[in-house]
């Protein structure tokens, strides 16, 4: 799962606890929380506050964001074991929507 987010994004803040929970409850699912165009000094306190123990790649130049045609935040891609994108959510992930998309990965 690849989630694109930023610290200033209200919906990103709202969904982050669900992503952290997913990371802890389903270690078989790789969760990448890609920060978009911020610096490490801004991201670190946010990641610490939300106890983000998943990988937090920094897309400081927005190259990854552009490669996946991410235009708004948050955006989450669900990628199966073969590397195929099987789901995409543009906007906030509710617990029900997250469960629906995760089911596609199994």
C-alpha angles and dihedrals in degrees: 000000000000117000120188114205147147134209093241092055112103096199089049089056091048095053099039096087089057091051092049089049091050090050091054098041097043110038088167088071116076109221117198115188101196112198112213122223101330132116128249092249089062097040100046098067090046092049090047093048092051093041091235104185093163121095112288108194115192115229093188095163096040093240095131091044090055093044090059094040092242107171102165138031133276102032123161129195122198112210124189126221090271092057094254117140104236098172143016131191119192105197136014121347113227116202090254093049091047091052090049092052095043089054087063089061095060 
